[in-house]
CSV table of C-alpha atoms in Angstrom, one decimal:
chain,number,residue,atom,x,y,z
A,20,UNK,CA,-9.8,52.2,-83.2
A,21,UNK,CA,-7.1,54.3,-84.6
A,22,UNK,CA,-9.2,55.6,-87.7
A,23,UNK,CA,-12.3,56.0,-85.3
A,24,UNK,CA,-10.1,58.4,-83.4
A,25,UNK,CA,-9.1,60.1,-86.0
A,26,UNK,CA,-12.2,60.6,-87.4
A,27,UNK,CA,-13.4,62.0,-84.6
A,28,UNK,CA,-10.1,64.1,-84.1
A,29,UNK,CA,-10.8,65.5,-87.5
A,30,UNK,CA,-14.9,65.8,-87.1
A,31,UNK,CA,-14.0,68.0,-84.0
A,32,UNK,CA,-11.6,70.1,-86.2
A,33,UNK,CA,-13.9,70.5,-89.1
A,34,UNK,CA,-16.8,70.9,-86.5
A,35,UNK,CA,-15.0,73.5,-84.8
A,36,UNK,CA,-13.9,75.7,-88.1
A,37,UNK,CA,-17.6,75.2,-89.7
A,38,UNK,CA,-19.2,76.4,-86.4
A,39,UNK,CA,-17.2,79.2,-86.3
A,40,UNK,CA,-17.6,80.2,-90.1
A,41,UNK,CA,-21.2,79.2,-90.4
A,42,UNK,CA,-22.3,81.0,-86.9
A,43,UNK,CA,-20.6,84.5,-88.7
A,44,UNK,CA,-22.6,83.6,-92.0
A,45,UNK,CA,-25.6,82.3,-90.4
A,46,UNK,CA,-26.2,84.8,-87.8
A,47,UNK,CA,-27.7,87.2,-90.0
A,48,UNK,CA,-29.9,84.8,-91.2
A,49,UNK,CA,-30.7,83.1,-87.9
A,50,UNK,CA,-30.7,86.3,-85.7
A,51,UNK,CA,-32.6,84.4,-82.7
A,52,UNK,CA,-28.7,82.7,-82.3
A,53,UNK,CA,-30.0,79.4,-82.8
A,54,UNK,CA,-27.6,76.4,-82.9
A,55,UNK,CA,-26.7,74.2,-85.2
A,56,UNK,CA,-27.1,70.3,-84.5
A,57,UNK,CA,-23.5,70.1,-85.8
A,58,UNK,CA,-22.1,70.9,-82.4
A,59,UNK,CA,-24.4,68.8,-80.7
A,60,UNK,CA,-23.6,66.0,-82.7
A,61,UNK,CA,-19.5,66.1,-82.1
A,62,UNK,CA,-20.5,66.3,-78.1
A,63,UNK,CA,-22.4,62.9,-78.2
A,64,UNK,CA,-20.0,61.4,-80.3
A,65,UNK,CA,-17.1,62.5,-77.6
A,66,UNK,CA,-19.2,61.5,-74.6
A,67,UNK,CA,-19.7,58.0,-76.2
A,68,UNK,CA,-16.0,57.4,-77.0
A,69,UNK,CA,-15.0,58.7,-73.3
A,70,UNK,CA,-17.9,56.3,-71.6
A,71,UNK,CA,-16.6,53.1,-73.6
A,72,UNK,CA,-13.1,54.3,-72.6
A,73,UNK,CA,-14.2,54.3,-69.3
A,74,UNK,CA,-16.2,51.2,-69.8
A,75,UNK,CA,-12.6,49.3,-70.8
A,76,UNK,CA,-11.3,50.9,-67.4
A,77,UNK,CA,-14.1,49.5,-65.7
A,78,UNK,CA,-13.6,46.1,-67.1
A,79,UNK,CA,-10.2,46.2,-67.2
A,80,UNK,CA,-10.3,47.6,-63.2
A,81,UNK,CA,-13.1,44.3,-63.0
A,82,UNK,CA,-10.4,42.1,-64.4
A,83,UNK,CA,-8.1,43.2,-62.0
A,84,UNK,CA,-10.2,43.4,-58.7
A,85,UNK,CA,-11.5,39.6,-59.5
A,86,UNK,CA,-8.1,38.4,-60.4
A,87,UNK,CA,-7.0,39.7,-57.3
A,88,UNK,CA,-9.8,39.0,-55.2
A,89,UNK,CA,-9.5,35.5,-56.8
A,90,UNK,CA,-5.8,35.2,-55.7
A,91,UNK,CA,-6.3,36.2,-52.2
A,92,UNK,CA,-9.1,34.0,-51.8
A,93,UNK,CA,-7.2,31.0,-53.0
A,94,UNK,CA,-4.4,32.2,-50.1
A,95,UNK,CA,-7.4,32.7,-47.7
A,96,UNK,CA,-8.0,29.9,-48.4
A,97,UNK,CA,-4.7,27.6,-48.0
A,98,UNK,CA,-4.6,29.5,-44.9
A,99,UNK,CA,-7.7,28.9,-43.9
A,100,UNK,CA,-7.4,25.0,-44.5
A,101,UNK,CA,-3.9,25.0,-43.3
A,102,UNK,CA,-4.9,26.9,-40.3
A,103,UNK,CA,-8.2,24.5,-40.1
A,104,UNK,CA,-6.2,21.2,-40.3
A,105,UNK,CA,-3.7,23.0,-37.7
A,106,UNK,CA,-7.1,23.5,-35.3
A,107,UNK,CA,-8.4,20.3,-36.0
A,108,UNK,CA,-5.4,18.6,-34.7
A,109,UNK,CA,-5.1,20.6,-31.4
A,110,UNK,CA,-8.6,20.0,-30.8
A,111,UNK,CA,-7.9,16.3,-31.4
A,112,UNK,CA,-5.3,16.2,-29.0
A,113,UNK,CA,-7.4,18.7,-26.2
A,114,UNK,CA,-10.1,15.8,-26.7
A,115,UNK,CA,-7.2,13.4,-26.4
A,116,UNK,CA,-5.8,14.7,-23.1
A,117,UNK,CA,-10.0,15.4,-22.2
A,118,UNK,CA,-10.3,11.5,-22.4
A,119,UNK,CA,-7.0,11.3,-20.5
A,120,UNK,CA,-8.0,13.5,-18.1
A,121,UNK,CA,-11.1,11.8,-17.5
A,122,UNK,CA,-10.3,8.6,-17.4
A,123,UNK,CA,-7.3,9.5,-14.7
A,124,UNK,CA,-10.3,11.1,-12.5
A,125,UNK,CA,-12.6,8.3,-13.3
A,126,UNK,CA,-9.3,6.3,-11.8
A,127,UNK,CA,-8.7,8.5,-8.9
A,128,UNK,CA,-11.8,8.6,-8.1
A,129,UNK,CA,-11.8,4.4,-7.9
A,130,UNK,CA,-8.6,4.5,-6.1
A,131,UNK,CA,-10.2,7.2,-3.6
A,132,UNK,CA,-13.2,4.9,-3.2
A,133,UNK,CA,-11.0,1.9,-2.6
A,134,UNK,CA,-9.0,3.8,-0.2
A,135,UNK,CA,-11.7,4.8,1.6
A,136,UNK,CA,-13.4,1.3,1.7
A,137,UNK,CA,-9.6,0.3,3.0
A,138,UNK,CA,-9.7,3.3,6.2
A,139,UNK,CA,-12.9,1.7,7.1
A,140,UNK,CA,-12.0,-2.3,6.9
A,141,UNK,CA,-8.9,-1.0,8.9
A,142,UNK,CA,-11.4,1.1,11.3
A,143,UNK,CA,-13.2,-2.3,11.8
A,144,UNK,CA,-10.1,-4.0,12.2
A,145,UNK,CA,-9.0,-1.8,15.1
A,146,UNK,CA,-12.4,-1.9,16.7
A,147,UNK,CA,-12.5,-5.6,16.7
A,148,UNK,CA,-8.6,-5.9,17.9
A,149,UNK,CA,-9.9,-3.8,20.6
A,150,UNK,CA,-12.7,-6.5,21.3
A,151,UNK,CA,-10.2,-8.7,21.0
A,152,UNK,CA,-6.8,-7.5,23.4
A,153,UNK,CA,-10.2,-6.2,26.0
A,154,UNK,CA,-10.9,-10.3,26.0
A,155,UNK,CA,-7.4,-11.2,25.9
A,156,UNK,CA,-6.7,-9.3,29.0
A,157,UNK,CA,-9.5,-10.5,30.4
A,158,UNK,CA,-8.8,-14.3,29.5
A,159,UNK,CA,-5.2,-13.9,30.0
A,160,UNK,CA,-5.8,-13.6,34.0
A,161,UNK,CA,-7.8,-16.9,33.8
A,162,UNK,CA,-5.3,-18.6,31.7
A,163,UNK,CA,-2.7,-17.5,34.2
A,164,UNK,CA,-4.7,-18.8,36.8
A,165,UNK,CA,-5.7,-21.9,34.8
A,166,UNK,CA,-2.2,-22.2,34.8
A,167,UNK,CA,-0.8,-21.8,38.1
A,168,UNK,CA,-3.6,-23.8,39.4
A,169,UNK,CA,-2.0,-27.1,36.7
A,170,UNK,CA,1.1,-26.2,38.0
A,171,UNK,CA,-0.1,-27.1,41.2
A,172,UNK,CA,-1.6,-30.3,40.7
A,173,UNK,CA,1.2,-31.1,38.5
A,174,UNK,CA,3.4,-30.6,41.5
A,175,UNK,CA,1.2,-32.5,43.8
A,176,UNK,CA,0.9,-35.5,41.4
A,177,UNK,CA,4.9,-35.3,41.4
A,178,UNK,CA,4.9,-35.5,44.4
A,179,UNK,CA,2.4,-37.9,45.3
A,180,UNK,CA,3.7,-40.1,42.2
A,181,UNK,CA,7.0,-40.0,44.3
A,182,UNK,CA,5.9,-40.9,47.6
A,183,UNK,CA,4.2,-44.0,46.2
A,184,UNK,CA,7.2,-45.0,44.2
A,185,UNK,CA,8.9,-44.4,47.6
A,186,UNK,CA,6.6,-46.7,49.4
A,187,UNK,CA,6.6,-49.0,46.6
A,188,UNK,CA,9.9,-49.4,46.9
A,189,UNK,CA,10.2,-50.0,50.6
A,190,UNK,CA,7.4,-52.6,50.1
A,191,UNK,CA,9.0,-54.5,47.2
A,192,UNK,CA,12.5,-54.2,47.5
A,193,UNK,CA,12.8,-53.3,51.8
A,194,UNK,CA,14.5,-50.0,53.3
A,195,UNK,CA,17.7,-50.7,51.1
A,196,UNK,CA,20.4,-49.0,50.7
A,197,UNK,CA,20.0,-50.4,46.8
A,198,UNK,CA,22.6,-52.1,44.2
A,199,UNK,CA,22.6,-52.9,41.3
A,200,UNK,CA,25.2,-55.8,39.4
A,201,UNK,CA,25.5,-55.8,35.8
A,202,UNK,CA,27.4,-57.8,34.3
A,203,UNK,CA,29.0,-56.7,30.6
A,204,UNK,CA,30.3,-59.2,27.7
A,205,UNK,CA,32.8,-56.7,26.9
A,206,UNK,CA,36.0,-58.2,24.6
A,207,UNK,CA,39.4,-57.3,25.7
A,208,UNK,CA,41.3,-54.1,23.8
A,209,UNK,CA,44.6,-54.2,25.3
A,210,UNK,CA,45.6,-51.6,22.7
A,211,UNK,CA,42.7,-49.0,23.0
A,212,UNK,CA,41.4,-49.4,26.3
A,213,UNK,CA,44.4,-51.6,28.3
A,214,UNK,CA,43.3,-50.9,31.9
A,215,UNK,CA,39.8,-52.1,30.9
A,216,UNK,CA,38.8,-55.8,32.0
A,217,UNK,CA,37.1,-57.9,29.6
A,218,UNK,CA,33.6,-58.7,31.0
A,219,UNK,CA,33.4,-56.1,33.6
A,220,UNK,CA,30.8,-55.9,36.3
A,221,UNK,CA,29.1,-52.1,36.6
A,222,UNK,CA,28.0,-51.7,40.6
A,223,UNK,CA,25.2,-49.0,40.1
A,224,UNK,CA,24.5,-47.6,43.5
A,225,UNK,CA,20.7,-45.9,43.7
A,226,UNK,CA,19.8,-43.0,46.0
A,227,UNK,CA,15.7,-43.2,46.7
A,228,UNK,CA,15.8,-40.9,49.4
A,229,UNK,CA,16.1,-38.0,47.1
A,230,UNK,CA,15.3,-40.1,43.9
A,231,UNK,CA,12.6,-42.2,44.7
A,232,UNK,CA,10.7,-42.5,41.1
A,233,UNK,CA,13.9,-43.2,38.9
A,234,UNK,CA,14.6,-45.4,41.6
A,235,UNK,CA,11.6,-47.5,41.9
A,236,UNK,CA,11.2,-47.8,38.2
A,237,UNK,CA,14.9,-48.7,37.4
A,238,UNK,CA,15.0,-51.5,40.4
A,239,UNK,CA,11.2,-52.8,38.8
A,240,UNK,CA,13.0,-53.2,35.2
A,241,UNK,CA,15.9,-55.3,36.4
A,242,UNK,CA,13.6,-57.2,38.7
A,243,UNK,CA,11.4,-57.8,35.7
A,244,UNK,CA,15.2,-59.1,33.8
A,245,UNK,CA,14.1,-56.4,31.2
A,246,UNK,CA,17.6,-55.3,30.6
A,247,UNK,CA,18.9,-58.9,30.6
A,248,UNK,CA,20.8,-59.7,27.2
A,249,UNK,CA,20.1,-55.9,26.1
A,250,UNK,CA,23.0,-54.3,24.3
A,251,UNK,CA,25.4,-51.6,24.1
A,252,UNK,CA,25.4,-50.1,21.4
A,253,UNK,CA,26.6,-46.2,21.8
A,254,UNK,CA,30.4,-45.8,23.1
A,255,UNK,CA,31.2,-42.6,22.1
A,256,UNK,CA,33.7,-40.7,24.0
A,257,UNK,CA,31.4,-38.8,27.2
A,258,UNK,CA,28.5,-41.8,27.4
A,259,UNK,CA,28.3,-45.4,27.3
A,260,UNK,CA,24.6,-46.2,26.2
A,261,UNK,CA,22.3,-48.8,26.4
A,262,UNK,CA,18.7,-49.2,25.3
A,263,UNK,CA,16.0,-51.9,24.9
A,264,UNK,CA,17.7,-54.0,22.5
A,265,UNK,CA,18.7,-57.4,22.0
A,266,UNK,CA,22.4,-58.2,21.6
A,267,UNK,CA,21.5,-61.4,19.9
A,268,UNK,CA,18.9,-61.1,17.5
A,269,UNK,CA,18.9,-57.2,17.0
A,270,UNK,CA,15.4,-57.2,17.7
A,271,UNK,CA,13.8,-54.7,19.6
A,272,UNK,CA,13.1,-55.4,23.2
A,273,UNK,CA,10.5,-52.1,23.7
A,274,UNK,CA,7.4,-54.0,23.8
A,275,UNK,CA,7.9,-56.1,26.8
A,276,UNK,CA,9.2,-52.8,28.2
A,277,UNK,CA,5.9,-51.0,27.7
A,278,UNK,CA,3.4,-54.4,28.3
A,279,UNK,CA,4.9,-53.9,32.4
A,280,UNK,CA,4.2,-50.4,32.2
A,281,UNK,CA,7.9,-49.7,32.8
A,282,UNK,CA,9.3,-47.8,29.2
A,283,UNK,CA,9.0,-44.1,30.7
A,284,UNK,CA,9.4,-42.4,33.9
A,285,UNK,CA,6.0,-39.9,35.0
A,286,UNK,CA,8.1,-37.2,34.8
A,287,UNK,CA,12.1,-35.8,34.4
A,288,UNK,CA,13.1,-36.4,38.1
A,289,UNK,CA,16.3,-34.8,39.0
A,290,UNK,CA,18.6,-34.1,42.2
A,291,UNK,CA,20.8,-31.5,42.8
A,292,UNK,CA,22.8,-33.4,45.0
A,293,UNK,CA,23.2,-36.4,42.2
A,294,UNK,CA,25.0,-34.3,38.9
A,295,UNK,CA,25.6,-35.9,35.8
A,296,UNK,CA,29.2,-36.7,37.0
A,297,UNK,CA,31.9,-39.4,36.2
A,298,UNK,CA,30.3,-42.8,36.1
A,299,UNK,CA,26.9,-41.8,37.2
A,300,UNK,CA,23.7,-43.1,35.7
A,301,UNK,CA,21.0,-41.6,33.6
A,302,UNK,CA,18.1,-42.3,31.5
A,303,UNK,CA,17.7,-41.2,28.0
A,304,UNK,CA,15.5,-39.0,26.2
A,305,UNK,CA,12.8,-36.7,27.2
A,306,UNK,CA,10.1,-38.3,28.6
A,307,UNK,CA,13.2,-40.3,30.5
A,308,UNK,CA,13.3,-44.1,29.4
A,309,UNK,CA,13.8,-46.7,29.0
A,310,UNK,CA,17.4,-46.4,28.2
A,311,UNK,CA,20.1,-45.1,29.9
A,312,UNK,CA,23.6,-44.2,29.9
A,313,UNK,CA,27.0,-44.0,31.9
A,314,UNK,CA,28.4,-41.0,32.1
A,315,UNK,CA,32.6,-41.1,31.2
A,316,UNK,CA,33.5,-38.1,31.9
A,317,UNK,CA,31.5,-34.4,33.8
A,318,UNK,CA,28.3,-34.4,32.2
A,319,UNK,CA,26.8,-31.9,34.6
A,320,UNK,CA,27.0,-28.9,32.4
A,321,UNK,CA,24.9,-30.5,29.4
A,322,UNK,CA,23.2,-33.2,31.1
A,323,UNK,CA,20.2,-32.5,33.6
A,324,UNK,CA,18.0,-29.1,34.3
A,325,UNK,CA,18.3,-27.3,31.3
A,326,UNK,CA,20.7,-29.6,29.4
């Protein structure tokens, strides 16, 4: 390279100094001013070695432009990956909250559905509890009637029930006034009970003007000796009870009690005028029968109506 420019350095110089020596000597012998082809020859020589420079430029330039373009494309690249792998992710998640979207409408939707299936059940509901409180009003007149119209008979049959047990009584036991004996087998407790008696006689004294039913059936149990041999068996401090019971064999004395028809009263019969006071008589249980009891102390207030 260096000897080619030289060369051509030194071609140009020697060109140059024969043109310029040959043109004097040759122009009288060429008087038309022709050129030598010595001139033309050092242009295309210089043209040659400036279009190969140029052509190392270019490739050189090339080089560069494809190295560069190369290196930007690899960091378009990364980028564009990077920035890919960046979009592929939020469009995983967009799909994921899509799904999530979807299935909470494809849930609300459900729950709409079920709510409105619910407004109509309950819209049923109210039509038919409308049906319903129309016939209970309706109804509850005739029940009320139905009901006042039992009452009724109830209180008839009360008090036809007591006007045959008054008659009864008359019949079977005469007008009275009525008394009763019993006689206890009560042991002696001079320490508890000192003014006590051992084997005391109870006087029960029985009203059938105004109690004519506990009467009758109370005077038809003694008269049957149902109570005869029966125990004692409750002394607690407000009642002294008795029932059907035997004191000797423990057995129970119920069934001859119901085979006479005589275990329960119709009905609770009860007189103002007769309160559960000290040492009165009542019957136990609700239906009353067939025990009874002796009040020891004021029994009104839990006793009776109520009690």
């Amino acid at each position: 390279g260096g000897g080619g420019g030289g060369s051509v350095g030194g071609g140009l110089a020697v060109g140059y100094g024969h043109s310029s020596s040959s043109l004097s000597g040759d122009e009288s012998k060429n008087p038309r001013g022709k050129k030598r082809r010595g001139g033309a020859g050092v242009g295309a020589g210089a043209t040659t070695s400036l279009a190969w420079q140029l052509t190392v430029i270019l490739a050189i330039t090339t080089v560069a432009l494809l190295a560069a373009t190369l290196h930007y494309r690899s960091r378009f690249t990364h980028h564009h990956r990077h920035a890919h792998q960046q979009l592929s992710s939020h469009l995983t998640k967009l799909n994921e909250h899509e799904s999530h979207r979807t299935a909470m409408e494809e849930q609300l939707d459900l729950k709409v559905k079920h709510v409105g299936f619910l407004e109509d059940r309950v819209a049923e509901l109210q039509k038919e509890l409308a049906v319903v409180q129309h016939q209970a009003k309706e109804n509850e007149g005739r029940v009320q009637r139905r009901e006042e119209a039992l009452q009724g008979r109830m209180i008839n049959m009360i008090g036809r029930v007591r006007m045959e047990s008054h008659r009864a009584t008359l019949d079977r036991f005469g007008p009275g006034p009525y008394q009763v004996e019993i006689q206890v087998e009560l042991p002696a407790d001079r320490i508890n009970h000192p003014v006590v008696p051992p084997n005391p006689t109870l006087l029960v004294n029985l009203y059938h003007e105004n109690m004519p039913h506990a009467t009758h059936v109370f005077l038809e149990q003694v008269a049957h000796k149902l109570w005869d041999d029966c125990a004692f068996y409750v002394n607690a401090e407000h009642v002294f009870q008795t029932g059907p019971l035997d004191a000797i064999t423990g057995e129970s004395r119920l069934p001859q009690f119901v085979e006479k028809e005589l275990d329960i009263l119709s009905f609770q019969e009860y007189s103002m005028k007769h309160p559960h006071d000290l040492y009165t008589l009542g019957f136990t249980g609700r239906p009353a029968g067939p025990g009874f009891y002796i009040n020891k102390e004021d029994n009104s207030r839990h006793n009776g109506p109520g009690g």
